[in-house]
CSV table of C-alpha atoms in Angstrom, one decimal:
chain,number,residue,atom,x,y,z
A,224,UNK,CA,98.7,13.1,37.9
A,225,UNK,CA,102.3,14.3,38.2
A,226,UNK,CA,103.5,11.0,36.7
A,227,UNK,CA,102.0,12.0,33.4
A,228,UNK,CA,104.6,14.6,33.0
A,229,UNK,CA,104.6,17.6,30.7
A,230,UNK,CA,101.8,17.1,28.2
A,231,UNK,CA,103.3,19.8,26.0
A,232,UNK,CA,106.1,17.3,25.3
A,233,UNK,CA,103.9,14.2,24.8
A,234,UNK,CA,105.2,10.8,25.5
A,235,UNK,CA,103.0,8.3,23.6
A,236,UNK,CA,104.2,5.4,25.9
A,237,UNK,CA,102.5,7.2,28.8
A,238,UNK,CA,99.7,9.2,27.2
A,239,UNK,CA,98.7,6.3,24.9
A,240,UNK,CA,97.5,4.4,28.0
A,241,UNK,CA,95.0,7.1,28.7
A,242,UNK,CA,93.1,6.7,25.3
A,243,UNK,CA,91.3,3.5,24.6
A,244,UNK,CA,92.3,1.5,21.5
A,245,UNK,CA,90.3,-1.5,20.3
A,246,UNK,CA,92.4,-4.7,20.7
A,247,UNK,CA,93.1,-6.3,17.3
A,248,UNK,CA,91.5,-3.5,15.2
A,249,UNK,CA,93.2,-3.3,11.9
A,250,UNK,CA,91.1,-0.8,9.9
A,251,UNK,CA,88.6,2.0,10.4
A,252,UNK,CA,85.6,-0.4,10.1
A,253,UNK,CA,86.7,-2.2,13.2
A,254,UNK,CA,86.9,0.9,15.4
A,255,UNK,CA,84.1,2.8,17.1
A,256,UNK,CA,83.2,6.3,15.9
A,257,UNK,CA,84.1,7.6,19.4
A,258,UNK,CA,85.7,5.9,22.4
A,259,UNK,CA,86.0,7.6,25.8
A,260,UNK,CA,88.2,6.5,28.6
A,261,UNK,CA,88.3,8.0,32.1
A,262,UNK,CA,91.5,7.3,34.1
A,263,UNK,CA,91.4,8.1,37.8
A,264,UNK,CA,94.5,8.8,39.9
A,265,UNK,CA,95.2,8.3,43.6
A,266,UNK,CA,95.6,12.1,44.0
A,267,UNK,CA,92.0,12.6,43.0
A,268,UNK,CA,92.6,13.9,39.5
A,269,UNK,CA,91.4,12.2,36.4
A,270,UNK,CA,92.0,12.2,32.7
A,271,UNK,CA,89.3,12.0,29.9
A,272,UNK,CA,90.9,10.4,26.9
A,273,UNK,CA,89.0,10.6,23.6
A,274,UNK,CA,89.6,8.7,20.3
A,275,UNK,CA,87.3,10.2,17.6
A,276,UNK,CA,86.7,9.3,14.0
A,277,UNK,CA,87.2,12.4,11.9
A,278,UNK,CA,84.3,11.4,9.7
A,279,UNK,CA,82.0,12.5,12.5
A,280,UNK,CA,83.2,16.1,12.9
A,281,UNK,CA,86.2,18.4,12.7
A,282,UNK,CA,88.0,20.1,15.6
A,283,UNK,CA,85.3,22.8,16.1
A,284,UNK,CA,82.6,20.2,16.1
A,285,UNK,CA,84.5,18.0,18.5
A,286,UNK,CA,85.0,20.7,21.1
A,287,UNK,CA,81.3,21.8,20.8
A,288,UNK,CA,80.4,18.1,21.5
A,289,UNK,CA,82.7,17.9,24.5
A,290,UNK,CA,81.5,21.3,25.9
A,291,UNK,CA,77.9,20.2,25.5
A,292,UNK,CA,78.7,16.9,27.2
A,293,UNK,CA,80.1,19.0,30.1
A,294,UNK,CA,77.0,21.1,30.3
A,295,UNK,CA,74.8,18.0,30.4
A,296,UNK,CA,77.0,16.6,33.2
A,297,UNK,CA,76.4,19.8,35.2
A,298,UNK,CA,72.6,19.6,34.6
A,299,UNK,CA,72.5,22.6,32.3
A,300,UNK,CA,70.6,23.0,29.1
A,301,UNK,CA,72.7,23.0,26.0
A,302,UNK,CA,73.9,26.5,25.1
A,303,UNK,CA,74.6,25.4,21.5
A,304,UNK,CA,72.3,22.6,20.3
A,305,UNK,CA,73.8,20.6,17.4
A,306,UNK,CA,72.6,21.3,13.9
A,307,UNK,CA,72.5,17.8,12.4
A,308,UNK,CA,71.5,18.5,8.8
A,309,UNK,CA,74.5,17.7,6.7
A,310,UNK,CA,72.6,18.1,3.4
A,311,UNK,CA,73.7,21.7,3.4
A,312,UNK,CA,77.2,20.5,2.3
A,313,UNK,CA,75.9,17.9,-0.2
A,314,UNK,CA,77.8,17.8,-3.5
A,315,UNK,CA,76.1,19.2,-6.6
A,316,UNK,CA,74.7,17.0,-9.4
A,317,UNK,CA,76.4,17.2,-11.8
A,318,UNK,CA,79.7,18.2,-10.1
A,319,UNK,CA,80.9,21.7,-10.9
A,320,UNK,CA,84.7,21.8,-10.6
A,321,UNK,CA,85.3,25.5,-10.9
A,322,UNK,CA,88.8,25.8,-9.4
A,323,UNK,CA,92.0,23.8,-9.5
A,324,UNK,CA,92.5,22.0,-6.2
A,325,UNK,CA,96.3,22.0,-5.8
A,326,UNK,CA,95.9,20.6,-2.3
A,327,UNK,CA,95.4,17.2,-3.8
A,328,UNK,CA,98.2,17.5,-6.4
A,329,UNK,CA,101.5,15.7,-6.0
A,330,UNK,CA,104.6,17.7,-6.4
A,331,UNK,CA,106.5,16.3,-9.4
A,332,UNK,CA,109.3,18.1,-11.3
A,333,UNK,CA,112.0,16.9,-13.6
A,334,UNK,CA,114.6,19.2,-12.0
A,335,UNK,CA,117.6,17.4,-10.4
A,336,UNK,CA,116.7,18.8,-7.0
A,337,UNK,CA,113.3,17.0,-7.4
A,338,UNK,CA,114.5,13.6,-8.5
A,339,UNK,CA,117.1,13.3,-5.7
A,340,UNK,CA,115.8,11.9,-2.4
A,341,UNK,CA,115.0,14.6,0.2
A,342,UNK,CA,117.8,15.3,2.7
A,343,UNK,CA,117.5,13.3,6.0
A,344,UNK,CA,115.0,10.9,4.2
A,345,UNK,CA,114.5,7.8,6.4
A,346,UNK,CA,116.3,9.2,9.5
A,347,UNK,CA,114.5,8.8,12.9
A,348,UNK,CA,112.5,11.8,14.1
A,349,UNK,CA,113.1,13.9,17.1
A,350,UNK,CA,109.9,15.7,18.4
A,351,UNK,CA,110.0,19.0,20.2
A,352,UNK,CA,107.6,21.8,21.0
A,353,UNK,CA,108.4,25.5,20.8
A,354,UNK,CA,106.7,28.2,22.7
A,355,UNK,CA,106.0,31.5,20.9
A,356,UNK,CA,105.0,34.2,23.3
A,357,UNK,CA,102.8,37.1,22.3
A,358,UNK,CA,106.0,39.2,22.1
A,359,UNK,CA,107.7,36.8,19.7
A,360,UNK,CA,104.5,36.5,17.6
A,361,UNK,CA,104.4,40.4,17.4
A,362,UNK,CA,108.0,40.3,16.1
A,363,UNK,CA,107.0,37.8,13.4
A,364,UNK,CA,104.1,40.1,12.4
A,365,UNK,CA,106.4,43.0,12.2
A,366,UNK,CA,108.7,41.1,9.9
A,367,UNK,CA,105.7,40.2,7.7
A,368,UNK,CA,104.8,43.9,7.4
A,369,UNK,CA,107.7,44.1,5.0
A,370,UNK,CA,105.3,42.5,2.5
A,371,UNK,CA,102.5,45.0,3.0
A,372,UNK,CA,99.4,45.0,5.1
A,373,UNK,CA,99.2,43.5,8.6
A,374,UNK,CA,98.7,39.7,9.0
A,375,UNK,CA,97.0,37.4,11.5
A,376,UNK,CA,98.8,35.4,14.1
A,377,UNK,CA,98.2,32.2,12.1
A,378,UNK,CA,99.5,33.7,8.9
A,379,UNK,CA,102.7,35.0,10.6
A,380,UNK,CA,103.4,31.8,12.5
A,381,UNK,CA,102.5,29.4,9.6
A,382,UNK,CA,104.7,31.4,7.2
A,383,UNK,CA,107.6,31.3,9.6
A,384,UNK,CA,107.3,27.6,10.5
A,385,UNK,CA,107.0,26.7,6.8
A,386,UNK,CA,110.0,28.7,5.8
A,387,UNK,CA,112.1,27.6,8.8
A,388,UNK,CA,111.3,24.0,8.4
A,389,UNK,CA,112.1,24.1,4.7
A,390,UNK,CA,115.5,25.7,5.5
A,391,UNK,CA,116.2,23.2,8.3
A,392,UNK,CA,115.5,20.2,6.0
A,393,UNK,CA,118.1,21.6,3.5
A,394,UNK,CA,115.8,21.2,0.6
A,395,UNK,CA,117.4,22.0,-2.8
A,396,UNK,CA,116.6,25.6,-3.9
A,397,UNK,CA,114.5,24.5,-6.9
A,398,UNK,CA,112.6,21.8,-5.0
A,399,UNK,CA,108.9,22.7,-4.6
A,400,UNK,CA,107.6,22.9,-1.1
A,401,UNK,CA,103.9,22.7,-0.4
A,402,UNK,CA,102.0,23.9,2.7
A,403,UNK,CA,98.6,22.5,3.6
A,404,UNK,CA,96.2,23.6,6.3
A,405,UNK,CA,92.5,23.6,7.0
A,406,UNK,CA,90.2,26.6,7.0
A,407,UNK,CA,86.9,26.6,9.0
A,408,UNK,CA,84.2,27.1,6.3
A,409,UNK,CA,81.4,27.7,8.7
A,410,UNK,CA,81.4,31.5,8.4
A,411,UNK,CA,82.7,31.5,4.8
A,412,UNK,CA,79.8,29.8,3.2
A,413,UNK,CA,77.0,31.9,1.7
A,414,UNK,CA,74.9,31.9,3.7
A,415,UNK,CA,77.0,30.8,6.7
A,416,UNK,CA,76.4,27.3,8.1
A,417,UNK,CA,74.0,27.2,11.1
A,418,UNK,CA,75.4,27.6,14.5
A,419,UNK,CA,76.3,24.3,16.0
A,420,UNK,CA,76.8,22.6,12.6
A,421,UNK,CA,77.8,19.0,13.6
A,422,UNK,CA,80.1,17.6,11.0
A,423,UNK,CA,83.2,18.5,9.0
A,424,UNK,CA,83.1,22.0,7.7
A,425,UNK,CA,86.8,22.4,7.1
A,426,UNK,CA,88.3,22.9,3.7
A,427,UNK,CA,91.9,22.2,2.9
A,428,UNK,CA,93.8,25.0,1.1
A,429,UNK,CA,97.4,25.1,0.0
A,430,UNK,CA,100.4,27.2,-1.1
A,431,UNK,CA,103.5,26.1,-2.9
A,432,UNK,CA,106.9,27.7,-3.5
A,433,UNK,CA,110.4,26.8,-4.5
A,434,UNK,CA,112.5,26.1,-1.4
A,435,UNK,CA,115.1,28.7,-2.3
A,436,UNK,CA,112.5,31.4,-2.4
A,437,UNK,CA,111.1,30.4,1.0
A,438,UNK,CA,114.6,30.5,2.5
A,439,UNK,CA,115.4,33.8,1.0
A,440,UNK,CA,112.2,35.6,1.9
A,441,UNK,CA,110.2,34.4,5.0
A,442,UNK,CA,107.8,37.3,4.5
A,443,UNK,CA,106.9,35.8,1.1
A,444,UNK,CA,105.8,32.7,2.9
A,445,UNK,CA,103.4,34.8,4.9
A,446,UNK,CA,102.0,36.4,1.7
A,447,UNK,CA,101.4,32.9,0.3
A,448,UNK,CA,99.7,31.7,3.4
A,449,UNK,CA,97.4,34.8,3.3
A,450,UNK,CA,96.6,34.1,-0.3
A,451,UNK,CA,95.7,30.5,0.5
A,452,UNK,CA,93.3,31.7,3.2
A,453,UNK,CA,91.7,34.3,1.0
A,454,UNK,CA,91.2,31.7,-1.7
A,455,UNK,CA,88.6,29.9,0.5
A,456,UNK,CA,85.4,31.5,-0.7
A,457,UNK,CA,81.9,30.0,-0.9
A,458,UNK,CA,82.4,29.1,-4.6
A,459,UNK,CA,85.8,27.5,-3.9
A,460,UNK,CA,84.4,25.4,-1.0
A,461,UNK,CA,81.5,24.2,-3.1
A,462,UNK,CA,83.9,23.3,-5.9
A,463,UNK,CA,86.1,21.4,-3.3
A,464,UNK,CA,83.1,19.4,-2.1
A,465,UNK,CA,82.2,18.4,-5.7
A,466,UNK,CA,85.9,17.6,-6.5
A,467,UNK,CA,86.1,15.2,-3.5
A,468,UNK,CA,82.8,13.6,-4.3
A,469,UNK,CA,83.9,13.1,-7.9
A,470,UNK,CA,87.4,11.9,-7.3
A,471,UNK,CA,87.6,10.7,-3.6
A,472,UNK,CA,91.2,12.0,-3.9
A,473,UNK,CA,93.4,12.3,-0.8
A,474,UNK,CA,95.9,15.1,-0.4
A,475,UNK,CA,99.5,14.3,-1.4
A,476,UNK,CA,102.0,14.9,1.4
A,477,UNK,CA,105.2,14.6,-0.7
A,478,UNK,CA,107.4,17.6,0.0
A,479,UNK,CA,104.6,19.0,2.1
A,480,UNK,CA,104.0,20.5,5.5
A,481,UNK,CA,100.6,20.0,7.0
A,482,UNK,CA,99.7,22.4,9.8
A,483,UNK,CA,96.9,21.5,12.2
A,484,UNK,CA,95.8,24.4,14.3
A,485,UNK,CA,94.3,23.5,17.7
A,486,UNK,CA,95.4,26.8,19.2
A,487,UNK,CA,92.0,28.5,19.0
A,488,UNK,CA,89.9,25.5,20.0
A,489,UNK,CA,88.1,26.2,23.4
A,490,UNK,CA,89.7,23.3,25.4
A,491,UNK,CA,89.5,25.3,28.6
A,492,UNK,CA,85.7,25.7,28.2
A,493,UNK,CA,85.3,21.9,28.9
A,494,UNK,CA,83.8,21.7,32.4
A,495,UNK,CA,82.3,18.5,33.8
A,496,UNK,CA,81.7,20.1,37.2
A,497,UNK,CA,85.3,20.5,38.5
A,498,UNK,CA,86.2,23.6,36.5
A,499,UNK,CA,88.4,23.9,33.4
A,500,UNK,CA,91.0,21.2,32.7
A,501,UNK,CA,94.5,21.8,34.2
A,502,UNK,CA,96.1,20.4,31.0
A,503,UNK,CA,95.1,19.2,27.6
A,504,UNK,CA,96.8,18.1,24.3
A,505,UNK,CA,97.3,15.2,21.9
A,506,UNK,CA,98.1,11.8,23.1
A,507,UNK,CA,100.2,10.9,20.0
A,508,UNK,CA,103.1,12.6,18.3
A,509,UNK,CA,102.5,14.2,14.9
A,510,UNK,CA,103.7,12.5,11.7
A,511,UNK,CA,106.8,13.8,10.0
A,512,UNK,CA,104.8,16.0,7.6
A,513,UNK,CA,102.7,17.6,10.4
A,514,UNK,CA,103.1,20.6,12.7
A,515,UNK,CA,100.6,21.0,15.4
A,516,UNK,CA,99.7,24.5,16.8
A,517,UNK,CA,98.6,24.4,20.4
A,518,UNK,CA,97.6,27.1,22.9
A,519,UNK,CA,99.9,27.9,25.8
A,520,UNK,CA,97.5,27.1,28.5
A,521,UNK,CA,96.2,30.2,30.3
A,522,UNK,CA,98.6,32.5,28.5
A,523,UNK,CA,96.5,34.6,26.1
A,524,UNK,CA,98.0,35.0,22.6
A,525,UNK,CA,100.8,32.5,22.9
A,526,UNK,CA,101.1,29.5,20.7
A,527,UNK,CA,103.1,26.3,21.1
A,528,UNK,CA,104.3,24.5,17.9
A,529,UNK,CA,104.9,20.7,18.1
A,530,UNK,CA,106.6,18.9,15.2
A,531,UNK,CA,109.1,16.2,14.4
A,532,UNK,CA,112.3,16.5,12.4
A,533,UNK,CA,115.5,14.5,12.0
A,534,UNK,CA,118.0,15.5,14.7
A,535,UNK,CA,120.3,17.6,12.5
A,536,UNK,CA,117.3,19.4,11.0
A,537,UNK,CA,115.8,19.9,14.4
A,538,UNK,CA,118.9,21.7,15.7
A,539,UNK,CA,118.8,24.1,12.7
A,540,UNK,CA,115.0,24.7,13.2
A,541,UNK,CA,115.6,25.4,16.9
A,542,UNK,CA,118.3,27.9,15.9
A,543,UNK,CA,115.9,29.7,13.6
A,544,UNK,CA,113.2,29.7,16.3
A,545,UNK,CA,115.6,31.2,18.9
A,546,UNK,CA,116.4,34.1,16.5
A,547,UNK,CA,112.8,35.1,17.0
A,548,UNK,CA,111.9,34.0,20.5
A,549,UNK,CA,115.2,35.0,22.2
A,550,UNK,CA,115.2,38.5,20.9
């Protein structure tokens, strides 16, 4: 197991061997909905590698599935039986598009900052993960208080990462920068979705701002994140379902940061009879537009941020992170 190394700094050449991939598969129709691979080591440890089609379920549903699998392996009844009726999220007929869905819009402006290629475009990526302790997150929350009422850990950290990444990339001050992230709709629908809902219940939401404004006022980024979260109401989500059914649109990632938050998923609850896992994480590195939020193992309240940037931008991003984490 020691040969795997530090999973918080994933090496795809190593971890990729622990997740099954179908030889010769070129598209989604040639891949199984779920593939599981168990790799046993001489030391007695083992790794469960999963490749899951996102059409089946979101992160919450995936962890409920894995945890139920563990309960079955231990001979226990399911503590949370799956709710399989997906009709509760069926699009309306006719569609009712009641809100603009900027998460699918491509950023296009005629400003000179916009027509010029982004700085570092085409440069190879350097991936790193950054640990934010509860103390450093508290400092971020304190900075965000300058904009008014208290914020959540996600709002504070997402606002900081969005602002710092934008600064590190050296985007022109008038270039628009977009933030995308998913919100779990289960408790936000009216009425809430049934416990154990087995499917995708996430809704993408977005915020956008000129790069110069983000660089000048990181607390403003937090306020924009909060606004994007609060926009996700029952009516908004129903409109989003109808919008997607009518258009089959895909989110544009131009000048965009997409945050994927795994930090609150109950990985340590997965128990197949040997207790909680000693380590867990992604087997692949995030794409250049993606930042992944992960938990810090057994440390409560800490978050690890994994992302990729060109080398020069990564050095600047690290400097901005250290201003918060080294204090």
